[in-house]
Short mmCIF file of C-alpha atoms and ligand atoms in Angstrom, two decimals:
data_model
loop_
_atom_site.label_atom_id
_atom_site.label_comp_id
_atom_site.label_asym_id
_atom_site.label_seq_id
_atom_site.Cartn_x
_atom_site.Cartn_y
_atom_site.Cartn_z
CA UNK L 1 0.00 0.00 0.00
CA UNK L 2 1.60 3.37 -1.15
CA UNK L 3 0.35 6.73 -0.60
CA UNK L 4 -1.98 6.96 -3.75
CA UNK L 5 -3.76 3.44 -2.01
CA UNK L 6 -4.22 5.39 1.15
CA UNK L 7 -5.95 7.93 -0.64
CA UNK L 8 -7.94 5.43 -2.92
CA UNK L 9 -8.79 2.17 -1.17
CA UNK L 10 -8.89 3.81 2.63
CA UNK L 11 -10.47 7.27 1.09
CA UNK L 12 -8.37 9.48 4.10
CA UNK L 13 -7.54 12.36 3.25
CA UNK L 14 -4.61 13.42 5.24
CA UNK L 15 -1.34 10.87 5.64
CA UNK L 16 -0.04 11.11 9.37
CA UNK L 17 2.76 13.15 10.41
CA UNK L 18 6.11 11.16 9.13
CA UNK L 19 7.24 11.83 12.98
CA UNK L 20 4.57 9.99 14.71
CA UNK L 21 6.40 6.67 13.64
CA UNK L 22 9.62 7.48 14.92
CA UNK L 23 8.21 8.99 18.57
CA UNK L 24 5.68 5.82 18.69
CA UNK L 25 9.09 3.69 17.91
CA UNK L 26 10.74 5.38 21.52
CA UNK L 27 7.56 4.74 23.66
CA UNK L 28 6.89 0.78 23.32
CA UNK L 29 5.08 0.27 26.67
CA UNK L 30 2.78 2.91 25.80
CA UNK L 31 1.86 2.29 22.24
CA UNK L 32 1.64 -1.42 22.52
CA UNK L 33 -0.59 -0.38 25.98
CA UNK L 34 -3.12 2.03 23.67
CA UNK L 35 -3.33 -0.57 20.83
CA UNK L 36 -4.43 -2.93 22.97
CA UNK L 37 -7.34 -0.36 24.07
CA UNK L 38 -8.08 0.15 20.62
CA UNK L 39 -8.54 -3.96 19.93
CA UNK L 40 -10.50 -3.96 23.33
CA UNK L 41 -12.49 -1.13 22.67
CA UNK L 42 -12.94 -2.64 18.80
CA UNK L 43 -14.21 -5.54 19.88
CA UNK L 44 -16.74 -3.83 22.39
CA UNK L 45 -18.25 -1.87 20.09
CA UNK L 46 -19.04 -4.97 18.06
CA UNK L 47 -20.56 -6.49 20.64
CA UNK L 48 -22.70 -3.46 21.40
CA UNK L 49 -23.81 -2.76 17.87
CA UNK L 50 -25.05 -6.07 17.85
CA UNK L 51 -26.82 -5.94 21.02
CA UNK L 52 -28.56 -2.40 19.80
CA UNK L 53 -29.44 -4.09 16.09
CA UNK L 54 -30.30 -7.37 16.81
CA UNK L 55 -33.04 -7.28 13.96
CA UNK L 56 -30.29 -6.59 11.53
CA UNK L 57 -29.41 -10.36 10.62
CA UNK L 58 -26.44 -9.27 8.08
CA UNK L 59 -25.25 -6.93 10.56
CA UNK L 60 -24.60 -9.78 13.35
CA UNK L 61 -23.61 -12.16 11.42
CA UNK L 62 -21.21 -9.44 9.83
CA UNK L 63 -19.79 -8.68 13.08
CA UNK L 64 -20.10 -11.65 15.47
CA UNK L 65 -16.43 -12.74 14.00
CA UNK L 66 -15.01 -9.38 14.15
CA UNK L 67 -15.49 -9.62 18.01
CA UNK L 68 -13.25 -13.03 17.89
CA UNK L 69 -10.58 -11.40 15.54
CA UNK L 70 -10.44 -7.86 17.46
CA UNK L 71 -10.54 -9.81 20.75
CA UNK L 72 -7.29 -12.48 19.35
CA UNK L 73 -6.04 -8.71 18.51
CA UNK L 74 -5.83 -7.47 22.02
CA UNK L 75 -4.59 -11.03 23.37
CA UNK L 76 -1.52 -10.82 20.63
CA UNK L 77 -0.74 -7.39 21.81
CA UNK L 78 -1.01 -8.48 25.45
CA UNK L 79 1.07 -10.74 24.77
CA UNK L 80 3.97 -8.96 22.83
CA UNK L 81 3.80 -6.67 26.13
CA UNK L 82 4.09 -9.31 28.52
CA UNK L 83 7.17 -11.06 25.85
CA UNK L 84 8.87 -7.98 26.27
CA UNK L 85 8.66 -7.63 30.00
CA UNK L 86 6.57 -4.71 29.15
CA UNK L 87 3.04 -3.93 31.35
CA UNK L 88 -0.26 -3.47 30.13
CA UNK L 89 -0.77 0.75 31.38
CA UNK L 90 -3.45 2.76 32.47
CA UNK L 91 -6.63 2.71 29.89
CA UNK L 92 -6.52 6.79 28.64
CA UNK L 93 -9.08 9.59 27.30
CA UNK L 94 -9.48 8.65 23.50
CA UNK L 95 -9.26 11.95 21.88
CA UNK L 96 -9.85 10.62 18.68
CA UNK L 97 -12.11 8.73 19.20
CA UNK L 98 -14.31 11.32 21.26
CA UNK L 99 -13.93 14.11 18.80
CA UNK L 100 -15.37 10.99 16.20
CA UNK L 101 -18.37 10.81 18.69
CA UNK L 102 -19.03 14.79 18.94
CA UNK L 103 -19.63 14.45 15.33
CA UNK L 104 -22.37 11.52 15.09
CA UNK L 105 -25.47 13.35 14.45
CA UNK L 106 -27.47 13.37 18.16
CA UNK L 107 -31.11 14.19 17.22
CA UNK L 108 -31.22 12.73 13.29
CA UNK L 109 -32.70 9.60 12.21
CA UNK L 110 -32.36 6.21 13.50
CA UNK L 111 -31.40 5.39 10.33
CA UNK L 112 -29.08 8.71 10.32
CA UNK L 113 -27.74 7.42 13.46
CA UNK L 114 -27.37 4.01 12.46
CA UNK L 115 -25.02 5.08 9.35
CA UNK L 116 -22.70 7.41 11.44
CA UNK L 117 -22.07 4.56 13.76
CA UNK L 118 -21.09 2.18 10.69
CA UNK L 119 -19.22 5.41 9.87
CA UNK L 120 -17.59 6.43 12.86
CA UNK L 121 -15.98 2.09 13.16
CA UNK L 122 -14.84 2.63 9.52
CA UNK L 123 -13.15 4.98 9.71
CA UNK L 124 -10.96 4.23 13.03
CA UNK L 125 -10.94 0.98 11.01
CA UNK L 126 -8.99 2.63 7.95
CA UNK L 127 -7.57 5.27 10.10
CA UNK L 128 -5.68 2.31 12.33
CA UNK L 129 -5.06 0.34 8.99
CA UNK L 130 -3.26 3.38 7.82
CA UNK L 131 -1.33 3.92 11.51
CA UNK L 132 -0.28 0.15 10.98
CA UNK L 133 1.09 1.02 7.52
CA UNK L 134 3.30 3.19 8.75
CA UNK L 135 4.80 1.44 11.76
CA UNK L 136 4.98 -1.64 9.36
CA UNK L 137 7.38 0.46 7.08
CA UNK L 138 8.82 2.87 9.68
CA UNK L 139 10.22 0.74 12.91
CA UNK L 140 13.74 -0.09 13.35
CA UNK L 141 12.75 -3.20 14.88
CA UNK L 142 12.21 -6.12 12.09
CA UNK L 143 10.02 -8.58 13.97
CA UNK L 144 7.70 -5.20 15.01
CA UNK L 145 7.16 -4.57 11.12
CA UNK L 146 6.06 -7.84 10.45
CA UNK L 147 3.73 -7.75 13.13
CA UNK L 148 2.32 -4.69 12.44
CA UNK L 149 1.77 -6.00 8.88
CA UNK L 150 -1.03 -8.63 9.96
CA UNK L 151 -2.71 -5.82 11.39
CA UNK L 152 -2.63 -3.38 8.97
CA UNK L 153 -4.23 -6.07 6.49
CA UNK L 154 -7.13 -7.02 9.33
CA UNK L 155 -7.96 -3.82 9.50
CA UNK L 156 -8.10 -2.70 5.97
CA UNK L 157 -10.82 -5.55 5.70
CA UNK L 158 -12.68 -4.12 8.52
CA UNK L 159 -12.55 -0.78 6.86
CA UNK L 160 -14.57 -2.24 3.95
CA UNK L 161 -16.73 -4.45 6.16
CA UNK L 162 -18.27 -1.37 7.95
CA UNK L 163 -18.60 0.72 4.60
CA UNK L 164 -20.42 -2.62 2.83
CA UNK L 165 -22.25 -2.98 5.64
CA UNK L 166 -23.74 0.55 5.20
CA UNK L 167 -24.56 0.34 2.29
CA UNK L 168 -26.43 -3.30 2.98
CA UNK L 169 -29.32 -1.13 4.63
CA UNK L 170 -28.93 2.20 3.52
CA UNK L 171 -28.99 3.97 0.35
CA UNK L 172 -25.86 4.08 -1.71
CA UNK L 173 -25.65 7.43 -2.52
CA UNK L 174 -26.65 8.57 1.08
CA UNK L 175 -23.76 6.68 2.70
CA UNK L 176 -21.31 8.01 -0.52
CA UNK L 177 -22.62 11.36 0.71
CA UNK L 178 -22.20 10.83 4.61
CA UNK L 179 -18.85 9.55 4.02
CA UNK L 180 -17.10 12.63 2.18
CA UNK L 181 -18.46 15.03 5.41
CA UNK L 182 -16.81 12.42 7.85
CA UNK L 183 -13.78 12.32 6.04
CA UNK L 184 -13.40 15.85 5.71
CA UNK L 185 -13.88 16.30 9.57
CA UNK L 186 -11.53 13.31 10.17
CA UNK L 187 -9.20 15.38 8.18
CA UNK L 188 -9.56 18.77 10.28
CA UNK L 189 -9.16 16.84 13.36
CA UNK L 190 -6.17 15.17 12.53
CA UNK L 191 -4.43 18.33 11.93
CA UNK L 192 -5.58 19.57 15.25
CA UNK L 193 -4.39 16.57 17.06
CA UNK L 194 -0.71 17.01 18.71
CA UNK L 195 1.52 14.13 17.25
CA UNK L 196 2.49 11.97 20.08
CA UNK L 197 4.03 8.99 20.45
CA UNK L 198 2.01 7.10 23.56
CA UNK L 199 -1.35 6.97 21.07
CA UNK L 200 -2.35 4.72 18.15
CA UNK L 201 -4.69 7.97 16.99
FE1 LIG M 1 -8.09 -5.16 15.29
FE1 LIG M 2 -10.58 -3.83 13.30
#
């Protein structure tokens, strides 16, 4: 996956600060510890998404594997921390993730609501696929590339497992529509964002 195939296949519109790899490189404990989150938190949302749509047979049987993989996520980062002598920290405030939340419409549509919460999982989904990219590229450490390979691949098939799933029950050209606002805010927020090294996002 180049640059052009973030753009095209993962639609973001903004590559991550080159930096972020190196300072992500220098705090181990902590990215490994928020990348865990992220699988936990993944894996969560599943799980509540099918609780909240349990009418939605192509949504749970979508989803009720994702909660395996994203789950086997968090236990292989676990243990690469625990390999590594390394400790599994302190759960933090998701910025990302919360400024993603802020921008799920509150009072629209259950259906409008529905399709910003597909929304909202793809695009951590391609966002993370895209954060994986990099540290499978940019790391000094050769066995930490190839792991972060497997991931980036996983997630890029979420990525596209939330947007098909979209457009499953809602209208094509709705969800095509919904998508370009999200990934313009995505975009903004990024740029806001300090670039840190102790986050996945
Ligand atoms: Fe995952
Ligand atoms: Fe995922």
């Amino acid at each position: 996956m180049n640059e052009e195939d973030v753009k095209n296949i993962l639609g973001l519109q903004l590559p991550t600060d080159p930096r972020w790899v190196d300072l992500a490189g220098i705090s181990l404990e902590d990215i490994l510890t928020d990348h865990a989150y992220c699988e936990q938190k993944a894996a969560t949302t599943c799980i509540s998404l099918i609780q909240r749509y349990s009418d939605k047979e192509k949504l749970i049987t979508a989803l009720a594997p994702v909660v395996t993989e994203e789950w086997g996520h968090f236990r292989l980062v676990l243990a690469e921390l625990h390999k590594r002598k390394l400790k599994l920290g302190k759960q933090r405030k998701d910025e990302y993730v919360n400024r993603l939340i802020e921008f799920q419409k509150k009072g629209g549509s259950p259906e409008e609501r529905f399709l910003d919460q597909l929304l909202t999982m793809a695009l951590i989904e391609a966002r993370s696929c895209e954060r994986f990219k990099r540290l499978s590229e940019g790391l000094n450490d050769a066995y930490l590339r190839r792991f972060y390979r497997r991931f980036m691949e996983s997630e890029a098939g979420h990525y596209t497992l939330f947007i098909d799933l979209a457009e499953t029950y809602i209208d094509k050209e709705k969800v095509r529509k919904r998508w370009a606002e999200w990934l313009a805010y995505e975009a903004g927020m990024i740029r806001q964002l300090e670039v840190r090294g102790d986050r996945m996002h």
